[in-house]
mmCIF file of C-alpha atoms in Angstrom:
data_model
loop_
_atom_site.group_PDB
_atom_site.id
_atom_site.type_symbol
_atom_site.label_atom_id
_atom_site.label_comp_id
_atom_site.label_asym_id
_atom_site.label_seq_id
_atom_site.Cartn_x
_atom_site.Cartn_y
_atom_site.Cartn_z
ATOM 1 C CA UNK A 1 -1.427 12.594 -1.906
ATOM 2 C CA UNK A 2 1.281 12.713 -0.258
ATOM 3 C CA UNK A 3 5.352 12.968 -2.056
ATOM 4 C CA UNK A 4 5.976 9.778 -0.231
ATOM 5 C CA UNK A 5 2.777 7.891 -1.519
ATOM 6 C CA UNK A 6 3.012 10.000 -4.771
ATOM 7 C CA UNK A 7 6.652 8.523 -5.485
ATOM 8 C CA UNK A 8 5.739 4.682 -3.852
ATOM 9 C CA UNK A 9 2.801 5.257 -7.047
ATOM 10 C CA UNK A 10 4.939 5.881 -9.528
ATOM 11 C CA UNK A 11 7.540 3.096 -8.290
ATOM 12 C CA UNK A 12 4.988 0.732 -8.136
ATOM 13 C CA UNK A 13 3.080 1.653 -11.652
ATOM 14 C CA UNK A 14 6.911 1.093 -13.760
ATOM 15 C CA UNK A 15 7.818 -1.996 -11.918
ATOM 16 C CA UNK A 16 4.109 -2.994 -13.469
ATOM 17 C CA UNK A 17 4.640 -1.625 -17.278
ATOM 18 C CA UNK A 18 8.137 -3.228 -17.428
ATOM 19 C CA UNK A 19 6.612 -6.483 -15.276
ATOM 20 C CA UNK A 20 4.414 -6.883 -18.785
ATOM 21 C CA UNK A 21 7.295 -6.189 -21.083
ATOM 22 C CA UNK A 22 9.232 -8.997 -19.985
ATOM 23 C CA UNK A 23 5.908 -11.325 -19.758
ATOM 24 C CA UNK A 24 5.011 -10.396 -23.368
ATOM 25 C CA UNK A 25 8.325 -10.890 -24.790
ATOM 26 C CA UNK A 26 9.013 -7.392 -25.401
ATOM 27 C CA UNK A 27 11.757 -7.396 -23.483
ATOM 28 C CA UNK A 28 13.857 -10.372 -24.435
ATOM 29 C CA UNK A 29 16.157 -12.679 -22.258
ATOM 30 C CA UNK A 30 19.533 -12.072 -23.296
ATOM 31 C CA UNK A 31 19.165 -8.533 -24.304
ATOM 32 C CA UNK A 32 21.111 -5.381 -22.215
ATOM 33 C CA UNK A 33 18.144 -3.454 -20.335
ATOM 34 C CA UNK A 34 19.200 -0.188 -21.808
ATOM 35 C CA UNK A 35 17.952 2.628 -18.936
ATOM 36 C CA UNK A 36 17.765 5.459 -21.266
ATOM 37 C CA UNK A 37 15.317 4.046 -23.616
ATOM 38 C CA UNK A 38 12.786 2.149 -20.829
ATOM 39 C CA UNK A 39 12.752 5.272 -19.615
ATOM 40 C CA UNK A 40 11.849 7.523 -22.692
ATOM 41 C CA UNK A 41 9.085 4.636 -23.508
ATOM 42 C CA UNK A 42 7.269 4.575 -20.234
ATOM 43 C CA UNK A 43 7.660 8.327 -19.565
ATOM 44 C CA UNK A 44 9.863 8.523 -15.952
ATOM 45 C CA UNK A 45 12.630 9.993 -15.025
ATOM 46 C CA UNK A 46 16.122 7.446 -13.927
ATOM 47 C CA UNK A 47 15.256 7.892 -10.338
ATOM 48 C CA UNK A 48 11.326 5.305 -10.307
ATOM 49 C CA UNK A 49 13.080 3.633 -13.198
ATOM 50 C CA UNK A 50 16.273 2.563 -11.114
ATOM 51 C CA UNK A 51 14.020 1.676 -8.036
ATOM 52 C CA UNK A 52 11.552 -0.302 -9.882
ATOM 53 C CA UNK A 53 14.575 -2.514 -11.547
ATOM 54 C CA UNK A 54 16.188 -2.752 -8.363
ATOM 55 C CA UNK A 55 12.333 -4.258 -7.171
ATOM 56 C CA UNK A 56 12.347 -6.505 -10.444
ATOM 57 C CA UNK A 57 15.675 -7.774 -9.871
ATOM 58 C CA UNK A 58 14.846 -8.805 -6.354
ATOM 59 C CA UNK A 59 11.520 -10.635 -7.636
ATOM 60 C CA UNK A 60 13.950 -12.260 -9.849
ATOM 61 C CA UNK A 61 12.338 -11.363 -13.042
ATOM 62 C CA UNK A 62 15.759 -9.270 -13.950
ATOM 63 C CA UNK A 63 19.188 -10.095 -13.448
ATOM 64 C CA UNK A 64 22.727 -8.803 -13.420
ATOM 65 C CA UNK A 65 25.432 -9.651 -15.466
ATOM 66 C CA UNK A 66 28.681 -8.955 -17.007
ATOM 67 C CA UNK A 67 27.047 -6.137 -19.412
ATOM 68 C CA UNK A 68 24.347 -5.102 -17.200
ATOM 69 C CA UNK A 69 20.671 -5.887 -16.526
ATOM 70 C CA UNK A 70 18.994 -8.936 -18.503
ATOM 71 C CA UNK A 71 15.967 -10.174 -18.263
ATOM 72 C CA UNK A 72 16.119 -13.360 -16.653
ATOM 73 C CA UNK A 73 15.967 -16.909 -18.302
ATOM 74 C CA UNK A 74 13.182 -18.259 -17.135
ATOM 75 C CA UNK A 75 13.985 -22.335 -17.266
ATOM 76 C CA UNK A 76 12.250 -25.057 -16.280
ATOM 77 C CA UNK A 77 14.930 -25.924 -13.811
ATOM 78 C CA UNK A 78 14.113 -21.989 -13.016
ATOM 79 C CA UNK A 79 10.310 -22.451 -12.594
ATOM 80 C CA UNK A 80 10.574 -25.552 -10.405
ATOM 81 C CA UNK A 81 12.913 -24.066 -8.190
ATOM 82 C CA UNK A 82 10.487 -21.120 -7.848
ATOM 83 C CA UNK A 83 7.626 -23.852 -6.869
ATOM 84 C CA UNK A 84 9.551 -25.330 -4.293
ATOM 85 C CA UNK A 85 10.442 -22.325 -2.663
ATOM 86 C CA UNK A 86 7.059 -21.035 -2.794
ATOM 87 C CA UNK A 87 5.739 -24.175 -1.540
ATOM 88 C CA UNK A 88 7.319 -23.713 1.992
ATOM 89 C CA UNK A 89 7.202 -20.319 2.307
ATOM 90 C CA UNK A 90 3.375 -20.261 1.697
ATOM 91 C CA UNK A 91 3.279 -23.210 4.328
ATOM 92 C CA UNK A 92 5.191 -21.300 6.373
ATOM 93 C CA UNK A 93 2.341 -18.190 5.943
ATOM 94 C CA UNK A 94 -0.351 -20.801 6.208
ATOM 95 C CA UNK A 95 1.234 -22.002 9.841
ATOM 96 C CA UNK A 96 1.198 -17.862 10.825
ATOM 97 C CA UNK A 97 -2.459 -17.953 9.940
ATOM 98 C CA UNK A 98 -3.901 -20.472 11.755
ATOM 99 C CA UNK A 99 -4.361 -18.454 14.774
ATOM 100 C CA UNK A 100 -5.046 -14.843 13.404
ATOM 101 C CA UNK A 101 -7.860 -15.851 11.039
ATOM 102 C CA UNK A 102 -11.155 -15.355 12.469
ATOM 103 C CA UNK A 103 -14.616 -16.952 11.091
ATOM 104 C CA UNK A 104 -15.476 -14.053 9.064
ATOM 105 C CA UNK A 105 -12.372 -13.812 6.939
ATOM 106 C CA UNK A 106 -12.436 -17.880 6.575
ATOM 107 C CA UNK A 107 -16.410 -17.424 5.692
ATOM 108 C CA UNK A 108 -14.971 -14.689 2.902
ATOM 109 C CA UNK A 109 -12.502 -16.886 0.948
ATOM 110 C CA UNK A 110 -14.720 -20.073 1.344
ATOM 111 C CA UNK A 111 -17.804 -17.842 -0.462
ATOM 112 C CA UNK A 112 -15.331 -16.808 -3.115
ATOM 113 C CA UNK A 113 -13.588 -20.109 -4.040
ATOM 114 C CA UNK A 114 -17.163 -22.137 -3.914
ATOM 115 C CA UNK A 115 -19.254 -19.375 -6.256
ATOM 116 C CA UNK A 116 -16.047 -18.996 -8.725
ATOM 117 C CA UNK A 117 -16.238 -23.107 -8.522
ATOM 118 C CA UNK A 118 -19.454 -23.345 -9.393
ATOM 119 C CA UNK A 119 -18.882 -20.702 -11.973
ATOM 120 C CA UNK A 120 -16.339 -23.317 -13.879
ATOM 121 C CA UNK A 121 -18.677 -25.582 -13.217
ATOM 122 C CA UNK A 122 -21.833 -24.147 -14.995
ATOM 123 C CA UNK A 123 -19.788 -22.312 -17.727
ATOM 124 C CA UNK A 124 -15.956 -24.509 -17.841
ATOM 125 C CA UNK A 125 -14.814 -20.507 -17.513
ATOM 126 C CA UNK A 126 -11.743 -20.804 -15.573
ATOM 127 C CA UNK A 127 -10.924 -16.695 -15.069
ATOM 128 C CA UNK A 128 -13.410 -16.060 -12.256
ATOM 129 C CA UNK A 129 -11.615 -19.221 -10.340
ATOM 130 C CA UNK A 130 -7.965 -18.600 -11.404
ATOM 131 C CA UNK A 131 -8.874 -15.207 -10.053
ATOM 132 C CA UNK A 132 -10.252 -16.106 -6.364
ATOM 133 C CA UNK A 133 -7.193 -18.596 -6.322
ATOM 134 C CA UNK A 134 -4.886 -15.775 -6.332
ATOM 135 C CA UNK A 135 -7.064 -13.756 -4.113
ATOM 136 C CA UNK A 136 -6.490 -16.368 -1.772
ATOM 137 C CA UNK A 137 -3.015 -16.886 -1.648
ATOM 138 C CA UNK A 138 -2.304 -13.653 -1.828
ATOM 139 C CA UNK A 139 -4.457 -12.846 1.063
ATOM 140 C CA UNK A 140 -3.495 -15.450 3.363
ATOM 141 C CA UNK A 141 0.562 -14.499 2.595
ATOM 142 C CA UNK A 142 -1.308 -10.872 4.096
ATOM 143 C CA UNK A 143 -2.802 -12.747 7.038
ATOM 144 C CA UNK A 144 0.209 -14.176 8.192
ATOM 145 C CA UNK A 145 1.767 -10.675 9.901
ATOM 146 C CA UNK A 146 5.462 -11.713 9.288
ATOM 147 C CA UNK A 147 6.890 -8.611 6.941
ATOM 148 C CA UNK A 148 10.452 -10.473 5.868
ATOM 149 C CA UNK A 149 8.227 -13.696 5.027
ATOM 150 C CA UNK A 150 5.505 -11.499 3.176
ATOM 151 C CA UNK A 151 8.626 -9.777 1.063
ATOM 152 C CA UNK A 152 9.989 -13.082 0.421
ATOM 153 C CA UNK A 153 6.686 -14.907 -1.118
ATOM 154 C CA UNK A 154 5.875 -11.735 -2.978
ATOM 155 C CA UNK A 155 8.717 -12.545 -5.394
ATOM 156 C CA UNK A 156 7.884 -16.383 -5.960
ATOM 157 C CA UNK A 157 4.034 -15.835 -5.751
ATOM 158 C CA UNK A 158 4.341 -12.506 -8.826
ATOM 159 C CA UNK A 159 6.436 -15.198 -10.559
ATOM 160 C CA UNK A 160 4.989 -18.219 -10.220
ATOM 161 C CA UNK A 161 1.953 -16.493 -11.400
ATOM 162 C CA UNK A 162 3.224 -14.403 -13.644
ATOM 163 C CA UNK A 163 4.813 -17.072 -15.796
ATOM 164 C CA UNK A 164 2.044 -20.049 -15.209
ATOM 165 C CA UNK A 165 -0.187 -17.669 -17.557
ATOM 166 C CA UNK A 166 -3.774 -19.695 -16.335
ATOM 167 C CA UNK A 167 -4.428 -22.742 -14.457
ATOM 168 C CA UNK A 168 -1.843 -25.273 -14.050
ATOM 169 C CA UNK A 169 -4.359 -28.355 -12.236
ATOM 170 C CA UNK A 170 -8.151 -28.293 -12.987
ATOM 171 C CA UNK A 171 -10.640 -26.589 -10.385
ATOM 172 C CA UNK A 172 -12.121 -30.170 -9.670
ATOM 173 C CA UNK A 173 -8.598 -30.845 -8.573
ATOM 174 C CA UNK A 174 -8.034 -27.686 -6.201
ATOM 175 C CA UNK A 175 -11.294 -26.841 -5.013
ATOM 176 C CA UNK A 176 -11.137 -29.355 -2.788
ATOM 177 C CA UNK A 177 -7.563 -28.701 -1.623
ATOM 178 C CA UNK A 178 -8.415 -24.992 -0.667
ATOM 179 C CA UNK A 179 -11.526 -25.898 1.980
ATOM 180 C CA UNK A 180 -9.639 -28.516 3.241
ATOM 181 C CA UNK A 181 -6.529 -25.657 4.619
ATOM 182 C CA UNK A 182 -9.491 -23.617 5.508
ATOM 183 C CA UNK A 183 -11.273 -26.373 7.456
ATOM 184 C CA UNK A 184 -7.772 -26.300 9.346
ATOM 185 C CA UNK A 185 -6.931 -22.979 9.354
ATOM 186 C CA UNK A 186 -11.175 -22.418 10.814
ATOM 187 C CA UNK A 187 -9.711 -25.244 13.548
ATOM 188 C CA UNK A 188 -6.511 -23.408 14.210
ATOM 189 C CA UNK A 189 -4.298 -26.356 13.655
ATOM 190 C CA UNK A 190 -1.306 -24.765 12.412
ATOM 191 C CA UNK A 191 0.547 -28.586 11.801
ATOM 192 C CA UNK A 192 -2.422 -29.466 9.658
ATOM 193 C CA UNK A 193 -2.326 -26.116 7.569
ATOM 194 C CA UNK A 194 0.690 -26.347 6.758
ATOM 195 C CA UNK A 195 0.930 -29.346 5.802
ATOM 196 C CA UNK A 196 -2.046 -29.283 3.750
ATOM 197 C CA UNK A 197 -0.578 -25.539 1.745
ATOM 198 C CA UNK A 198 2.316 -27.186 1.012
ATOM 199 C CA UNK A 199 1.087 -31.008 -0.287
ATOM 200 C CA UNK A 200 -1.337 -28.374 -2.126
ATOM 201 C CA UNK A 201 1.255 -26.563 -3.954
ATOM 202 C CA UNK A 202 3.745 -29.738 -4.550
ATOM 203 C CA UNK A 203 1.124 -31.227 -6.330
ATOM 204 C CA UNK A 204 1.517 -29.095 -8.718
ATOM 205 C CA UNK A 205 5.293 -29.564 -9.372
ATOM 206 C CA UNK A 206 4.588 -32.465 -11.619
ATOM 207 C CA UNK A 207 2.754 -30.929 -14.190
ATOM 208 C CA UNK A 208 5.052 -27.805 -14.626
ATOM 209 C CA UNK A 209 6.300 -27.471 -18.622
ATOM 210 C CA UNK A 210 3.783 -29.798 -19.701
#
């Protein structure tokens, strides 16, 4: 491996640890990130640590203020703004998509979202579903070939996710949502799959901190 790839690694594997932290309330909102001792309890020297915050605070999981790095308060007003952003930017990627997504890649996510349906619906085990889900959106913010969009999303989606903790509508609810932006992303109808990703992800504005 490479120094390069050896150092993007390490980057990548603290932005993770301390990623958890603040999701399992280790790290509290409010509270001075103090360098010295993240460091000492993950194990890296300042140079990964300060990248990875710099990373966290651009996700928006960290921010700065008068005394320093804080984790961030993660409202409701917070989380709904995060929704609506992500809303149009994943329209946005779904748009891009439309005409770079061939039949076998379309065939790929349709397999995976209909056997991790019928998964829920044999067993009412949501993981395998909640887990294509992401796959999907994830993939298709991939697909879409535009870099500053891609680092954009990244933040909301790691969020969104992050923070949402499990399924926020029923698979009965979205199933049906996700072939109908593949049946227009398979037609190359950019208008239509965008549309579709974003009425998709605005439904789920209403149910947020219920």
């Amino acid at each position: 491996m490479s120094r390069i790839a050896s150092t993007g690694f390490l980057e990548k594997k603290v932005y993770n640890e301390i990623k958890e932290m603040i999701m399992n309330g280790e790290l509290q909102p409010g509270v001075p990130i103090i360098q010295e001792q993240i460091a000492a309890r993950i194990g890296v020297s300042r140079t990964p640590l300060r990248r990875a915050l710099a990373e966290l605070e651009r996700d928006h999981l960290l921010e700065t203020g008068p005394q320093g790095l804080f984790v961030t308060q993660f409202t409701n007003e917070f989380i709904l703004s995060m929704w609506q952003v992500r809303a149009v930017l994943e329209g946005l990627a779904c748009r891009l998509c439309a005409s770079r997504m061939d039949e076998a890649t379309n065939a790929y996510y349709s397999t995976l979202l209909t056997s991790s349906y019928r998964h829920w619906q044999e067993s009412s085990d949501p993981e395998p579903y909640r887990q294509a889900d992401i796959a999907f959106h994830t993939g298709l913010m991939e697909l879409s070939g535009n870099l500053i969009l891609k680092q954009k999303l990244e933040g909301a989606h790691v969020l969104t996710v992050s923070l949402s903790k499990g399924l926020l509508r029923a698979p009965s609810e979205t199933y049906p949502e996700h072939m109908e932006i593949l049946a227009a992303l398979s037609a190359g109808n950019e208008d239509e799959a965008e549309r579709q990703m974003v009425e998709h992800l605005r439904k789920t504005i209403p149910v947020l901190g219920k």
